[in-house]
């Protein structure tokens, strides 16, 4: 009787050890996948921020150029109107 009990215990221990190994492997795989996903998300976010900053810088430069053109046009218009007024007054 004690021989079969020992054999059953041995079989149970083998099953428990196999199950433990499988669980550990699954946990390690899940942790690795989570770490890889987090790294990918961080890298993609960093790239998006860099692209966004570059785009904002380009837009700011274009806005500055547009503002300068508007100022030049306003100055030309004011000069032209002042010239007309001076011509009428003389």
mmCIF file with all atom_site columns, N, CA and C in Angstrom, residues 7-66:
data_model
loop_
_atom_site.group_PDB
_atom_site.id
_atom_site.type_symbol
_atom_site.label_atom_id
_atom_site.label_alt_id
_atom_site.label_comp_id
_atom_site.label_asym_id
_atom_site.label_entity_id
_atom_site.label_seq_id
_atom_site.pdbx_PDB_ins_code
_atom_site.Cartn_x
_atom_site.Cartn_y
_atom_site.Cartn_z
_atom_site.occupancy
_atom_site.B_iso_or_equiv
_atom_site.pdbx_formal_charge
_atom_site.auth_seq_id
_atom_site.auth_comp_id
_atom_site.auth_asym_id
_atom_site.auth_atom_id
_atom_site.pdbx_PDB_model_num
ATOM 1   N N  . UNK A 1 7  ? 4.233 5.996  -5.109  1.00 0.00 ? 7  UNK A N  1
ATOM 2   C CA . UNK A 1 7  ? 4.200 6.136  -6.568  1.00 0.00 ? 7  UNK A CA 1
ATOM 3   C C  . UNK A 1 7  ? 3.195 7.203  -6.961  1.00 0.00 ? 7  UNK A C  1
ATOM 4   N N  . UNK A 1 8  ? 2.008 7.208  -6.310  1.00 0.00 ? 8  UNK A N  1
ATOM 5   C CA . UNK A 1 8  ? 1.007 8.237  -6.604  1.00 0.00 ? 8  UNK A CA 1
ATOM 6   C C  . UNK A 1 8  ? 1.544 9.621  -6.240  1.00 0.00 ? 8  UNK A C  1
ATOM 7   N N  . UNK A 1 9  ? 2.229 9.700  -5.128  1.00 0.00 ? 9  UNK A N  1
ATOM 8   C CA . UNK A 1 9  ? 2.810 10.978 -4.710  1.00 0.00 ? 9  UNK A CA 1
ATOM 9   C C  . UNK A 1 9  ? 3.849 11.439 -5.725  1.00 0.00 ? 9  UNK A C  1
ATOM 10  N N  . UNK A 1 10 ? 4.663 10.497 -6.210  1.00 0.00 ? 10 UNK A N  1
ATOM 11  C CA . UNK A 1 10 ? 5.679 10.834 -7.204  1.00 0.00 ? 10 UNK A CA 1
ATOM 12  C C  . UNK A 1 10 ? 5.031 11.348 -8.488  1.00 0.00 ? 10 UNK A C  1
ATOM 13  N N  . UNK A 1 11 ? 3.981 10.659 -8.941  1.00 0.00 ? 11 UNK A N  1
ATOM 14  C CA . UNK A 1 11 ? 3.266 11.081 -10.156 1.00 0.00 ? 11 UNK A CA 1
ATOM 15  C C  . UNK A 1 11 ? 2.650 12.465 -9.947  1.00 0.00 ? 11 UNK A C  1
ATOM 16  N N  . UNK A 1 12 ? 2.053 12.677 -8.763  1.00 0.00 ? 12 UNK A N  1
ATOM 17  C CA . UNK A 1 12 ? 1.455 13.973 -8.461  1.00 0.00 ? 12 UNK A CA 1
ATOM 18  C C  . UNK A 1 12 ? 2.523 15.071 -8.471  1.00 0.00 ? 12 UNK A C  1
ATOM 19  N N  . UNK A 1 13 ? 3.686 14.772 -7.904  1.00 0.00 ? 13 UNK A N  1
ATOM 20  C CA . UNK A 1 13 ? 4.765 15.756 -7.864  1.00 0.00 ? 13 UNK A CA 1
ATOM 21  C C  . UNK A 1 13 ? 5.268 16.076 -9.270  1.00 0.00 ? 13 UNK A C  1
ATOM 22  N N  . UNK A 1 14 ? 5.335 15.056 -10.135 1.00 0.00 ? 14 UNK A N  1
ATOM 23  C CA . UNK A 1 14 ? 5.740 15.289 -11.521 1.00 0.00 ? 14 UNK A CA 1
ATOM 24  C C  . UNK A 1 14 ? 4.751 16.205 -12.222 1.00 0.00 ? 14 UNK A C  1
ATOM 25  N N  . UNK A 1 15 ? 3.460 15.931 -12.017 1.00 0.00 ? 15 UNK A N  1
ATOM 26  C CA . UNK A 1 15 ? 2.420 16.764 -12.635 1.00 0.00 ? 15 UNK A CA 1
ATOM 27  C C  . UNK A 1 15 ? 2.500 18.195 -12.094 1.00 0.00 ? 15 UNK A C  1
ATOM 28  N N  . UNK A 1 16 ? 2.678 18.313 -10.775 1.00 0.00 ? 16 UNK A N  1
ATOM 29  C CA . UNK A 1 16 ? 2.768 19.640 -10.161 1.00 0.00 ? 16 UNK A CA 1
ATOM 30  C C  . UNK A 1 16 ? 3.985 20.396 -10.689 1.00 0.00 ? 16 UNK A C  1
ATOM 31  N N  . UNK A 1 17 ? 5.111 19.706 -10.827 1.00 0.00 ? 17 UNK A N  1
ATOM 32  C CA . UNK A 1 17 ? 6.315 20.344 -11.340 1.00 0.00 ? 17 UNK A CA 1
ATOM 33  C C  . UNK A 1 17 ? 6.123 20.779 -12.791 1.00 0.00 ? 17 UNK A C  1
ATOM 34  N N  . UNK A 1 18 ? 5.515 19.915 -13.598 1.00 0.00 ? 18 UNK A N  1
ATOM 35  C CA . UNK A 1 18 ? 5.255 20.257 -14.995 1.00 0.00 ? 18 UNK A CA 1
ATOM 36  C C  . UNK A 1 18 ? 4.333 21.469 -15.084 1.00 0.00 ? 18 UNK A C  1
ATOM 37  N N  . UNK A 1 19 ? 3.300 21.473 -14.255 1.00 0.00 ? 19 UNK A N  1
ATOM 38  C CA . UNK A 1 19 ? 2.359 22.591 -14.248 1.00 0.00 ? 19 UNK A CA 1
ATOM 39  C C  . UNK A 1 19 ? 3.063 23.878 -13.823 1.00 0.00 ? 19 UNK A C  1
ATOM 40  N N  . UNK A 1 20 ? 3.915 23.777 -12.820 1.00 0.00 ? 20 UNK A N  1
ATOM 41  C CA . UNK A 1 20 ? 4.660 24.950 -12.354 1.00 0.00 ? 20 UNK A CA 1
ATOM 42  C C  . UNK A 1 20 ? 5.560 25.493 -13.453 1.00 0.00 ? 20 UNK A C  1
ATOM 43  N N  . UNK A 1 21 ? 6.242 24.600 -14.156 1.00 0.00 ? 21 UNK A N  1
ATOM 44  C CA . UNK A 1 21 ? 7.115 25.025 -15.252 1.00 0.00 ? 21 UNK A CA 1
ATOM 45  C C  . UNK A 1 21 ? 6.300 25.723 -16.330 1.00 0.00 ? 21 UNK A C  1
ATOM 46  N N  . UNK A 1 22 ? 5.157 25.163 -16.681 1.00 0.00 ? 22 UNK A N  1
ATOM 47  C CA . UNK A 1 22 ? 4.300 25.767 -17.706 1.00 0.00 ? 22 UNK A CA 1
ATOM 48  C C  . UNK A 1 22 ? 3.831 27.148 -17.254 1.00 0.00 ? 22 UNK A C  1
ATOM 49  N N  . UNK A 1 23 ? 3.412 27.263 -16.000 1.00 0.00 ? 23 UNK A N  1
ATOM 50  C CA . UNK A 1 23 ? 2.935 28.554 -15.487 1.00 0.00 ? 23 UNK A CA 1
ATOM 51  C C  . UNK A 1 23 ? 4.062 29.582 -15.505 1.00 0.00 ? 23 UNK A C  1
ATOM 52  N N  . UNK A 1 24 ? 5.256 29.180 -15.085 1.00 0.00 ? 24 UNK A N  1
ATOM 53  C CA . UNK A 1 24 ? 6.393 30.105 -15.085 1.00 0.00 ? 24 UNK A CA 1
ATOM 54  C C  . UNK A 1 24 ? 6.717 30.553 -16.506 1.00 0.00 ? 24 UNK A C  1
ATOM 55  N N  . UNK A 1 25 ? 6.719 29.625 -17.446 1.00 0.00 ? 25 UNK A N  1
ATOM 56  C CA . UNK A 1 25 ? 7.001 29.973 -18.842 1.00 0.00 ? 25 UNK A CA 1
ATOM 57  C C  . UNK A 1 25 ? 5.943 30.940 -19.371 1.00 0.00 ? 25 UNK A C  1
ATOM 58  N N  . UNK A 1 26 ? 4.684 30.677 -19.087 1.00 0.00 ? 26 UNK A N  1
ATOM 59  C CA . UNK A 1 26 ? 3.606 31.563 -19.547 1.00 0.00 ? 26 UNK A CA 1
ATOM 60  C C  . UNK A 1 26 ? 3.762 32.956 -18.938 1.00 0.00 ? 26 UNK A C  1
ATOM 61  N N  . UNK A 1 27 ? 4.066 33.024 -17.651 1.00 0.00 ? 27 UNK A N  1
ATOM 62  C CA . UNK A 1 27 ? 4.244 34.325 -16.991 1.00 0.00 ? 27 UNK A CA 1
ATOM 63  C C  . UNK A 1 27 ? 5.416 35.082 -17.607 1.00 0.00 ? 27 UNK A C  1
ATOM 64  N N  . UNK A 1 28 ? 6.524 34.391 -17.850 1.00 0.00 ? 28 UNK A N  1
ATOM 65  C CA . UNK A 1 28 ? 7.685 35.043 -18.463 1.00 0.00 ? 28 UNK A CA 1
ATOM 66  C C  . UNK A 1 28 ? 7.334 35.560 -19.853 1.00 0.00 ? 28 UNK A C  1
ATOM 67  N N  . UNK A 1 29 ? 6.635 34.766 -20.644 1.00 0.00 ? 29 UNK A N  1
ATOM 68  C CA . UNK A 1 29 ? 6.240 35.194 -21.989 1.00 0.00 ? 29 UNK A CA 1
ATOM 69  C C  . UNK A 1 29 ? 5.334 36.420 -21.911 1.00 0.00 ? 29 UNK A C  1
ATOM 70  N N  . UNK A 1 30 ? 4.371 36.411 -21.001 1.00 0.00 ? 30 UNK A N  1
ATOM 71  C CA . UNK A 1 30 ? 3.461 37.551 -20.858 1.00 0.00 ? 30 UNK A CA 1
ATOM 72  C C  . UNK A 1 30 ? 4.234 38.805 -20.450 1.00 0.00 ? 30 UNK A C  1
ATOM 73  N N  . UNK A 1 31 ? 5.155 38.672 -19.514 1.00 0.00 ? 31 UNK A N  1
ATOM 74  C CA . UNK A 1 31 ? 5.952 39.827 -19.080 1.00 0.00 ? 31 UNK A CA 1
ATOM 75  C C  . UNK A 1 31 ? 6.786 40.368 -20.238 1.00 0.00 ? 31 UNK A C  1
ATOM 76  N N  . UNK A 1 32 ? 7.406 39.488 -21.003 1.00 0.00 ? 32 UNK A N  1
ATOM 77  C CA . UNK A 1 32 ? 8.210 39.921 -22.146 1.00 0.00 ? 32 UNK A CA 1
ATOM 78  C C  . UNK A 1 32 ? 7.334 40.641 -23.167 1.00 0.00 ? 32 UNK A C  1
ATOM 79  N N  . UNK A 1 33 ? 6.167 40.107 -23.457 1.00 0.00 ? 33 UNK A N  1
ATOM 80  C CA . UNK A 1 33 ? 5.256 40.742 -24.418 1.00 0.00 ? 33 UNK A CA 1
ATOM 81  C C  . UNK A 1 33 ? 4.835 42.121 -23.917 1.00 0.00 ? 33 UNK A C  1
ATOM 82  N N  . UNK A 1 34 ? 4.507 42.233 -22.644 1.00 0.00 ? 34 UNK A N  1
ATOM 83  C CA . UNK A 1 34 ? 4.097 43.527 -22.085 1.00 0.00 ? 34 UNK A CA 1
ATOM 84  C C  . UNK A 1 34 ? 5.240 44.537 -22.178 1.00 0.00 ? 34 UNK A C  1
ATOM 85  N N  . UNK A 1 35 ? 6.449 44.112 -21.851 1.00 0.00 ? 35 UNK A N  1
ATOM 86  C CA . UNK A 1 35 ? 7.602 45.015 -21.933 1.00 0.00 ? 35 UNK A CA 1
ATOM 87  C C  . UNK A 1 35 ? 7.826 45.466 -23.372 1.00 0.00 ? 35 UNK A C  1
ATOM 88  N N  . UNK A 1 36 ? 7.742 44.552 -24.318 1.00 0.00 ? 36 UNK A N  1
ATOM 89  C CA . UNK A 1 36 ? 7.926 44.907 -25.728 1.00 0.00 ? 36 UNK A CA 1
ATOM 90  C C  . UNK A 1 36 ? 6.851 45.897 -26.168 1.00 0.00 ? 36 UNK A C  1
ATOM 91  N N  . UNK A 1 37 ? 5.613 45.662 -25.792 1.00 0.00 ? 37 UNK A N  1
ATOM 92  C CA . UNK A 1 37 ? 4.525 46.570 -26.170 1.00 0.00 ? 37 UNK A CA 1
ATOM 93  C C  . UNK A 1 37 ? 4.752 47.954 -25.568 1.00 0.00 ? 37 UNK A C  1
ATOM 94  N N  . UNK A 1 38 ? 5.153 48.011 -24.316 1.00 0.00 ? 38 UNK A N  1
ATOM 95  C CA . UNK A 1 38 ? 5.404 49.309 -23.670 1.00 0.00 ? 38 UNK A CA 1
ATOM 96  C C  . UNK A 1 38 ? 6.541 50.044 -24.372 1.00 0.00 ? 38 UNK A C  1
ATOM 97  N N  . UNK A 1 39 ? 7.610 49.337 -24.700 1.00 0.00 ? 39 UNK A N  1
ATOM 98  C CA . UNK A 1 39 ? 8.735 49.967 -25.396 1.00 0.00 ? 39 UNK A CA 1
ATOM 99  C C  . UNK A 1 39 ? 8.294 50.489 -26.759 1.00 0.00 ? 39 UNK A C  1
ATOM 100 N N  . UNK A 1 40 ? 7.526 49.707 -27.493 1.00 0.00 ? 40 UNK A N  1
ATOM 101 C CA . UNK A 1 40 ? 7.046 50.140 -28.808 1.00 0.00 ? 40 UNK A CA 1
ATOM 102 C C  . UNK A 1 40 ? 6.163 51.379 -28.667 1.00 0.00 ? 40 UNK A C  1
ATOM 103 N N  . UNK A 1 41 ? 5.276 51.386 -27.696 1.00 0.00 ? 41 UNK A N  1
ATOM 104 C CA . UNK A 1 41 ? 4.390 52.538 -27.497 1.00 0.00 ? 41 UNK A CA 1
ATOM 105 C C  . UNK A 1 41 ? 5.203 53.782 -27.155 1.00 0.00 ? 41 UNK A C  1
ATOM 106 N N  . UNK A 1 42 ? 6.192 53.641 -26.294 1.00 0.00 ? 42 UNK A N  1
ATOM 107 C CA . UNK A 1 42 ? 7.020 54.794 -25.911 1.00 0.00 ? 42 UNK A CA 1
ATOM 108 C C  . UNK A 1 42 ? 7.791 55.325 -27.115 1.00 0.00 ? 42 UNK A C  1
ATOM 109 N N  . UNK A 1 43 ? 8.355 54.433 -27.916 1.00 0.00 ? 43 UNK A N  1
ATOM 110 C CA . UNK A 1 43 ? 9.114 54.862 -29.092 1.00 0.00 ? 43 UNK A CA 1
ATOM 111 C C  . UNK A 1 43 ? 8.196 55.552 -30.095 1.00 0.00 ? 43 UNK A C  1
ATOM 112 N N  . UNK A 1 44 ? 7.034 54.977 -30.353 1.00 0.00 ? 44 UNK A N  1
ATOM 113 C CA . UNK A 1 44 ? 6.090 55.582 -31.299 1.00 0.00 ? 44 UNK A CA 1
ATOM 114 C C  . UNK A 1 44 ? 5.645 56.951 -30.795 1.00 0.00 ? 44 UNK A C  1
ATOM 115 N N  . UNK A 1 45 ? 5.371 57.065 -29.516 1.00 0.00 ? 45 UNK A N  1
ATOM 116 C CA . UNK A 1 45 ? 4.960 58.352 -28.943 1.00 0.00 ? 45 UNK A CA 1
ATOM 117 C C  . UNK A 1 45 ? 6.074 59.383 -29.082 1.00 0.00 ? 45 UNK A C  1
ATOM 118 N N  . UNK A 1 46 ? 7.311 58.968 -28.850 1.00 0.00 ? 46 UNK A N  1
ATOM 119 C CA . UNK A 1 46 ? 8.445 59.891 -28.988 1.00 0.00 ? 46 UNK A CA 1
ATOM 120 C C  . UNK A 1 46 ? 8.587 60.369 -30.428 1.00 0.00 ? 46 UNK A C  1
ATOM 121 N N  . UNK A 1 47 ? 8.414 59.464 -31.369 1.00 0.00 ? 47 UNK A N  1
ATOM 122 C CA . UNK A 1 47 ? 8.494 59.837 -32.784 1.00 0.00 ? 47 UNK A CA 1
ATOM 123 C C  . UNK A 1 47 ? 7.365 60.801 -33.140 1.00 0.00 ? 47 UNK A C  1
ATOM 124 N N  . UNK A 1 48 ? 6.162 60.524 -32.656 1.00 0.00 ? 48 UNK A N  1
ATOM 125 C CA . UNK A 1 48 ? 5.023 61.409 -32.934 1.00 0.00 ? 48 UNK A CA 1
ATOM 126 C C  . UNK A 1 48 ? 5.248 62.797 -32.350 1.00 0.00 ? 48 UNK A C  1
ATOM 127 N N  . UNK A 1 49 ? 5.792 62.871 -31.142 1.00 0.00 ? 49 UNK A N  1
ATOM 128 C CA . UNK A 1 49 ? 6.064 64.175 -30.523 1.00 0.00 ? 49 UNK A CA 1
ATOM 129 C C  . UNK A 1 49 ? 7.110 64.927 -31.339 1.00 0.00 ? 49 UNK A C  1
ATOM 130 N N  . UNK A 1 50 ? 8.139 64.232 -31.791 1.00 0.00 ? 50 UNK A N  1
ATOM 131 C CA . UNK A 1 50 ? 9.178 64.882 -32.591 1.00 0.00 ? 50 UNK A CA 1
ATOM 132 C C  . UNK A 1 50 ? 8.601 65.412 -33.896 1.00 0.00 ? 50 UNK A C  1
ATOM 133 N N  . UNK A 1 51 ? 7.768 64.613 -34.544 1.00 0.00 ? 51 UNK A N  1
ATOM 134 C CA . UNK A 1 51 ? 7.139 65.046 -35.799 1.00 0.00 ? 51 UNK A CA 1
ATOM 135 C C  . UNK A 1 51 ? 6.231 66.240 -35.540 1.00 0.00 ? 51 UNK A C  1
ATOM 136 N N  . UNK A 1 52 ? 5.464 66.183 -34.451 1.00 0.00 ? 52 UNK A N  1
ATOM 137 C CA . UNK A 1 52 ? 4.554 67.275 -34.113 1.00 0.00 ? 52 UNK A CA 1
ATOM 138 C C  . UNK A 1 52 ? 5.327 68.564 -33.853 1.00 0.00 ? 52 UNK A C  1
ATOM 139 N N  . UNK A 1 53 ? 6.443 68.468 -33.113 1.00 0.00 ? 53 UNK A N  1
ATOM 140 C CA . UNK A 1 53 ? 7.248 69.655 -32.826 1.00 0.00 ? 53 UNK A CA 1
ATOM 141 C C  . UNK A 1 53 ? 7.832 70.239 -34.104 1.00 0.00 ? 53 UNK A C  1
ATOM 142 N N  . UNK A 1 54 ? 8.296 69.375 -34.991 1.00 0.00 ? 54 UNK A N  1
ATOM 143 C CA . UNK A 1 54 ? 8.845 69.848 -36.259 1.00 0.00 ? 54 UNK A CA 1
ATOM 144 C C  . UNK A 1 54 ? 7.763 70.537 -37.078 1.00 0.00 ? 54 UNK A C  1
ATOM 145 N N  . UNK A 1 55 ? 6.586 69.945 -37.103 1.00 0.00 ? 55 UNK A N  1
ATOM 146 C CA . UNK A 1 55 ? 5.465 70.526 -37.840 1.00 0.00 ? 55 UNK A CA 1
ATOM 147 C C  . UNK A 1 55 ? 5.074 71.876 -37.246 1.00 0.00 ? 55 UNK A C  1
ATOM 148 N N  . UNK A 1 56 ? 5.065 71.971 -35.920 1.00 0.00 ? 56 UNK A N  1
ATOM 149 C CA . UNK A 1 56 ? 4.726 73.241 -35.265 1.00 0.00 ? 56 UNK A CA 1
ATOM 150 C C  . UNK A 1 56 ? 5.757 74.307 -35.601 1.00 0.00 ? 56 UNK A C  1
ATOM 151 N N  . UNK A 1 57 ? 7.022 73.929 -35.640 1.00 0.00 ? 57 UNK A N  1
ATOM 152 C CA . UNK A 1 57 ? 8.075 74.893 -35.981 1.00 0.00 ? 57 UNK A CA 1
ATOM 153 C C  . UNK A 1 57 ? 7.898 75.388 -37.409 1.00 0.00 ? 57 UNK A C  1
ATOM 154 N N  . UNK A 1 58 ? 7.581 74.481 -38.323 1.00 0.00 ? 58 UNK A N  1
ATOM 155 C CA . UNK A 1 58 ? 7.349 74.878 -39.713 1.00 0.00 ? 58 UNK A CA 1
ATOM 156 C C  . UNK A 1 58 ? 6.141 75.801 -39.810 1.00 0.00 ? 58 UNK A C  1
ATOM 157 N N  . UNK A 1 59 ? 5.076 75.477 -39.086 1.00 0.00 ? 59 UNK A N  1
ATOM 158 C CA . UNK A 1 59 ? 3.881 76.320 -39.113 1.00 0.00 ? 59 UNK A CA 1
ATOM 159 C C  . UNK A 1 59 ? 4.170 77.698 -38.534 1.00 0.00 ? 59 UNK A C  1
ATOM 160 N N  . UNK A 1 60 ? 4.952 77.757 -37.474 1.00 0.00 ? 60 UNK A N  1
ATOM 161 C CA . UNK A 1 60 ? 5.298 79.050 -36.877 1.00 0.00 ? 60 UNK A CA 1
ATOM 162 C C  . UNK A 1 60 ? 6.094 79.895 -37.863 1.00 0.00 ? 60 UNK A C  1
ATOM 163 N N  . UNK A 1 61 ? 7.006 79.253 -38.580 1.00 0.00 ? 61 UNK A N  1
ATOM 164 C CA . UNK A 1 61 ? 7.790 79.983 -39.578 1.00 0.00 ? 61 UNK A CA 1
ATOM 165 C C  . UNK A 1 61 ? 6.891 80.496 -40.702 1.00 0.00 ? 61 UNK A C  1
ATOM 166 N N  . UNK A 1 62 ? 5.976 79.657 -41.174 1.00 0.00 ? 62 UNK A N  1
ATOM 167 C CA . UNK A 1 62 ? 5.048 80.086 -42.227 1.00 0.00 ? 62 UNK A CA 1
ATOM 168 C C  . UNK A 1 62 ? 4.159 81.222 -41.734 1.00 0.00 ? 62 UNK A C  1
ATOM 169 N N  . UNK A 1 63 ? 3.694 81.124 -40.487 1.00 0.00 ? 63 UNK A N  1
ATOM 170 C CA . UNK A 1 63 ? 2.863 82.192 -39.929 1.00 0.00 ? 63 UNK A CA 1
ATOM 171 C C  . UNK A 1 63 ? 3.642 83.500 -39.843 1.00 0.00 ? 63 UNK A C  1
ATOM 172 N N  . UNK A 1 64 ? 4.905 83.423 -39.455 1.00 0.00 ? 64 UNK A N  1
ATOM 173 C CA . UNK A 1 64 ? 5.737 84.630 -39.373 1.00 0.00 ? 64 UNK A CA 1
ATOM 174 C C  . UNK A 1 64 ? 5.914 85.254 -40.752 1.00 0.00 ? 64 UNK A C  1
ATOM 175 N N  . UNK A 1 65 ? 6.150 84.415 -41.757 1.00 0.00 ? 65 UNK A N  1
ATOM 176 C CA . UNK A 1 65 ? 6.290 84.927 -43.124 1.00 0.00 ? 65 UNK A CA 1
ATOM 177 C C  . UNK A 1 65 ? 4.992 85.578 -43.590 1.00 0.00 ? 65 UNK A C  1
ATOM 178 N N  . UNK A 1 66 ? 3.880 84.941 -43.296 1.00 0.00 ? 66 UNK A N  1
ATOM 179 C CA . UNK A 1 66 ? 2.578 85.486 -43.686 1.00 0.00 ? 66 UNK A CA 1
ATOM 180 C C  . UNK A 1 66 ? 2.325 86.820 -42.982 1.00 0.00 ? 66 UNK A C  1
#
